[in-house]
Amino acid sequence: MNKYLVNLTINDIPVSVPEGTTILDAAKNLDFRIPTLCHHEDLCVAGNCRVCVVEQIGGKALTAACATPVSEGMQIHTNSALVRTARKTIIELLLSEHNSDCTKCYKNGNCELQSLAHEYRVGDHVFIDLVGTRKRVIDNLSPSIIKDDSKCIRCQRCVRTCSELQGVSALAVANKGDHMKISTFFDRPLVEVVCTNCGQCVNRCPVGALVEKTYVEEVWDAINNPNVHVVVQTAPAVRVAIGEELGYDAGERLTGKMVTALKRLGFDSVLDTDFTADLTILEEGTELLTRLKRALVDKDTTVALPMTTSCSPGWIKFIEHTFPEFLPNVSTCKSPQQMFGALAKTYYAQKKGLKAQDICVVSIMPCTAKKYEANRPEMRSSGYKDVNYVLTTRELGMMIKQAGINFQNLEDSHYDSIMGESTGAAVIFGATGGVMEAALRTVYEVVTGREVPFTNLNIVPVRGMEGVKEAKVKIEGCLPEWSFLEGIEVSCAVAHSLVNARDVMQAVKDGRAHYHFIEVMACPGGCLGGGGQPIPTNNEIRNKRAAAIYEEDAGLPLRKSHENPEVKMIYEEFLGAPNSHKSHALLHTHYIPRKRY
Amino acid sequence: MSSIKIELHENQVKELVEVCRSFNNEAGELINVLHKAQGIFGYLPAEVQEIVARELKVSVAKVYGVVTFYSFFTMVPKGQHPISICMGTACYVRGAEKVLDEFKRKLKVPVGETTPDGKFSLNCLRCVGACGLAPVVMVGDKTYGRVSPDGVKEILAEYA
Ligand code: SF4
Ligand code: SF4
Ligand code: SF4
Ligand code: FES
């Protein structure tokens, strides 16, 4: 598409930008930052906060830079006296309704309103303070998310996130005028509505109105208790994002330093969720092959296909609410986090001579939905809560800072053993398409005895940020026992962001699409764009984290889950075979149909 | 409010589903559908909003947002005798607010709510066009003019 260039000046500096560019982005080209609140790159324009106003010479009123495209000959001033006064007034008005107890606020130090107030040196109250006239309502019933309306500036980023990216619309604008607020259905607590706990709204809320529920203090208590053996597991996407909390640019791979930091924090054993990611591939791959065999050989018409992945708890909650009729299609495999918890309190306990009740399992996850998942009543296969506490990448950053660790100077170290070994296939679980790629690497080889026919094992069609990706892999030259799959083209789909997952499932439901296997990740970009990842997260940052994940995979000696030596060992010593009786008891689960609205 | 389970009449539910269908189940018709729904049920409890959301394929939170935005939608059942006090300019300057205060005091409910026995509900109206009679109060279909705070007691007595 050939776009015309538009010429304008910003602060008297001439610039040419393609037609349709907003004033905000044109200014960015010249390295002028215009402050924003309601604007977010991932979302459509709302234009409701007006903090981005600029002056247009000859214009009647100030213009919202985020919502106005450039036009020929425009003369824009981003920092004139008029602009500064207007912005200051807007900030003061926001603060007059805002419960500004920054020192006690979870977002202190990472809050867009606080930075603006600081930047504009907002002083004493100019407007009548309305905070005291309102009842403070906090919803803290969810194990994942806290919603504090007294901090809300009504920018509606959360509402747009939940509907545009997630297709959930758990949040809407209710009431009007002075009473306007962000509300669920009948203002019910988030745990009682369709919310998937994905935390995408938390990641985009500019202030402290939507935050994760933190368990940092509980984890410190466990670490400081000499009678408790505290095991920590780290999800694949954390190692490529933790740097952003600690002064690095996006896309740094910091696995080794992160492991050292966790040891210094005092965890008794630093282990890897990647180990159970590899294990998931064997369990889930076997489940897929079993389902295919039942459908193709036994002609069993009750077998549910396509099979979908189950590692994203936001996706699980979504399908429970939205497509409960498809729950039999969801793999019965628990997520790697929960497999880890169940094994830590059984297998690991046995090997280390520990009692399950003396072990505390902490997870570091890019995700807020994992907090909810760990609390599900099904997740107690060890007889205890399998995973005790789930922290986000952000909370790990907080702990490292609290402990005064100079992260950048740390040496690299290795994960402990057992349950610390992993392959490249597990690392790519952190990116959209990664589970599919890992599964294909293993399943193809199990069935044919040969490596999956893609250069360097890189299954490129399932990578990247396209909302829905499709791939077909033709199975040829099967080993005798798998001959029923000879010539079959395995048809796969990969979706990330629940709005895309909904499209894929609707297509399956309407009979418009026919797949064998579907991977769904609730968050944009997969776990690397999870709700618990550093703020901000946007497309550029997601791409950098993804590149880091694929680099990490490419650099590892083992890149296929079935080659993980500790995985082989656990089957020999403990589980027997994939989908064995014991595997089913510890590593598989069931789902609950929930109300749609 | 939301904790009380309300049983809707099967016929009314059918009628509502029909209403949605008559608007082609279009999300854009949400406000019109809600209007009709309020006509059928008298008010819009959670259960009714859920049906509308399901039929029009919009989220319940969105429906709730719309219901709470427009003041002509109500989520509480009207009383047996709905009382409306005109707050148009003419009535207002002639003391409608004092009349309203008296109703609130006597019935012990705020505007927009219904007495616990379900007998009276209290609401404000924009001008009803009977300015000559200001201040005006309506109880059901019956209109009372030149109402003073002292007259409130007599009006309520009529429905005792
Ligand atoms: S939301 Fe931001 S401005 Fe408000 S109290 Fe918290 S840190 Fe301060
Ligand atoms: S909760 Fe946060 S994101 Fe949502 S409107 Fe309020 S301030 Fe904006
Ligand atoms: S956590 Fe996810 S599903 Fe829940 S309100 Fe936020 S964006 Fe919506
Ligand atoms: S950022 Fe432009 S109006 Fe809010």
PDB file of C-alpha atoms in Angstrom, chain A residues 168-177 183-188 194 595-597, chain B residues 1-2 45-46 49-50 53-54 58-62 64-65 68-71 75:
ATOM      1  CA  VAL A 168     -14.483 -11.959  27.558  1.00  0.00           C
ATOM      2  CA  SER A 169     -16.000  -8.575  28.464  1.00  0.00           C
ATOM      3  CA  ALA A 170     -16.096  -9.307  32.156  1.00  0.00           C
ATOM      4  CA  LEU A 171     -15.720  -5.577  32.743  1.00  0.00           C
ATOM      5  CA  ALA A 172     -17.909  -2.768  31.473  1.00  0.00           C
ATOM      6  CA  VAL A 173     -18.593   0.867  32.211  1.00  0.00           C
ATOM      7  CA  ALA A 174     -21.579   1.167  34.519  1.00  0.00           C
ATOM      8  CA  ASN A 175     -23.618   4.139  35.750  1.00  0.00           C
ATOM      9  CA  LYS A 176     -23.010   7.649  34.551  1.00  0.00           C
ATOM     10  CA  GLY A 177     -21.557  10.974  35.465  1.00  0.00           C
ATOM     11  CA  SER A 183     -17.965  -2.852  36.943  1.00  0.00           C
ATOM     12  CA  THR A 184     -18.600  -6.528  36.474  1.00  0.00           C
ATOM     13  CA  PHE A 185     -22.138  -7.866  36.077  1.00  0.00           C
ATOM     14  CA  PHE A 186     -24.075  -6.451  39.050  1.00  0.00           C
ATOM     15  CA  ASP A 187     -20.720  -5.457  40.499  1.00  0.00           C
ATOM     16  CA  ARG A 188     -20.127  -9.035  41.579  1.00  0.00           C
ATOM     17  CA  VAL A 194     -16.665 -14.902  33.602  1.00  0.00           C
ATOM     18  CA  LYS A 595     -22.214 -20.591  33.671  1.00  0.00           C
ATOM     19  CA  ARG A 596     -21.774 -18.684  30.511  1.00  0.00           C
ATOM     20  CA  TYR A 597     -22.837 -15.302  31.826  1.00  0.00           C
TER      21      TYR A 597
ATOM     22  CA  MET B   1     -29.846  -7.657  45.382  1.00  0.00           C
ATOM     23  CA  SER B   2     -28.183 -10.233  43.178  1.00  0.00           C
ATOM     24  CA  PRO B  45     -33.396  -8.187  37.355  1.00  0.00           C
ATOM     25  CA  ALA B  46     -30.144 -10.108  36.747  1.00  0.00           C
ATOM     26  CA  GLN B  49     -30.370  -9.288  31.762  1.00  0.00           C
ATOM     27  CA  GLU B  50     -28.771 -12.721  31.424  1.00  0.00           C
ATOM     28  CA  ALA B  53     -27.202 -11.075  26.893  1.00  0.00           C
ATOM     29  CA  ARG B  54     -27.468 -14.691  25.774  1.00  0.00           C
ATOM     30  CA  VAL B  58     -23.254  -9.606  24.227  1.00  0.00           C
ATOM     31  CA  SER B  59     -21.620  -9.876  27.615  1.00  0.00           C
ATOM     32  CA  VAL B  60     -23.751  -9.560  30.732  1.00  0.00           C
ATOM     33  CA  ALA B  61     -21.444  -6.851  32.035  1.00  0.00           C
ATOM     34  CA  LYS B  62     -22.196  -4.797  28.929  1.00  0.00           C
ATOM     35  CA  TYR B  64     -25.570  -4.212  33.056  1.00  0.00           C
ATOM     36  CA  GLY B  65     -23.582  -1.163  31.951  1.00  0.00           C
ATOM     37  CA  THR B  68     -27.301   1.317  34.879  1.00  0.00           C
ATOM     38  CA  PHE B  69     -26.525   4.155  32.457  1.00  0.00           C
ATOM     39  CA  TYR B  70     -30.100   5.044  31.498  1.00  0.00           C
ATOM     40  CA  SER B  71     -32.304   6.241  34.307  1.00  0.00           C
ATOM     41  CA  MET B  75     -33.448  -3.166  38.454  1.00  0.00           C
TER      42      MET B  75
END
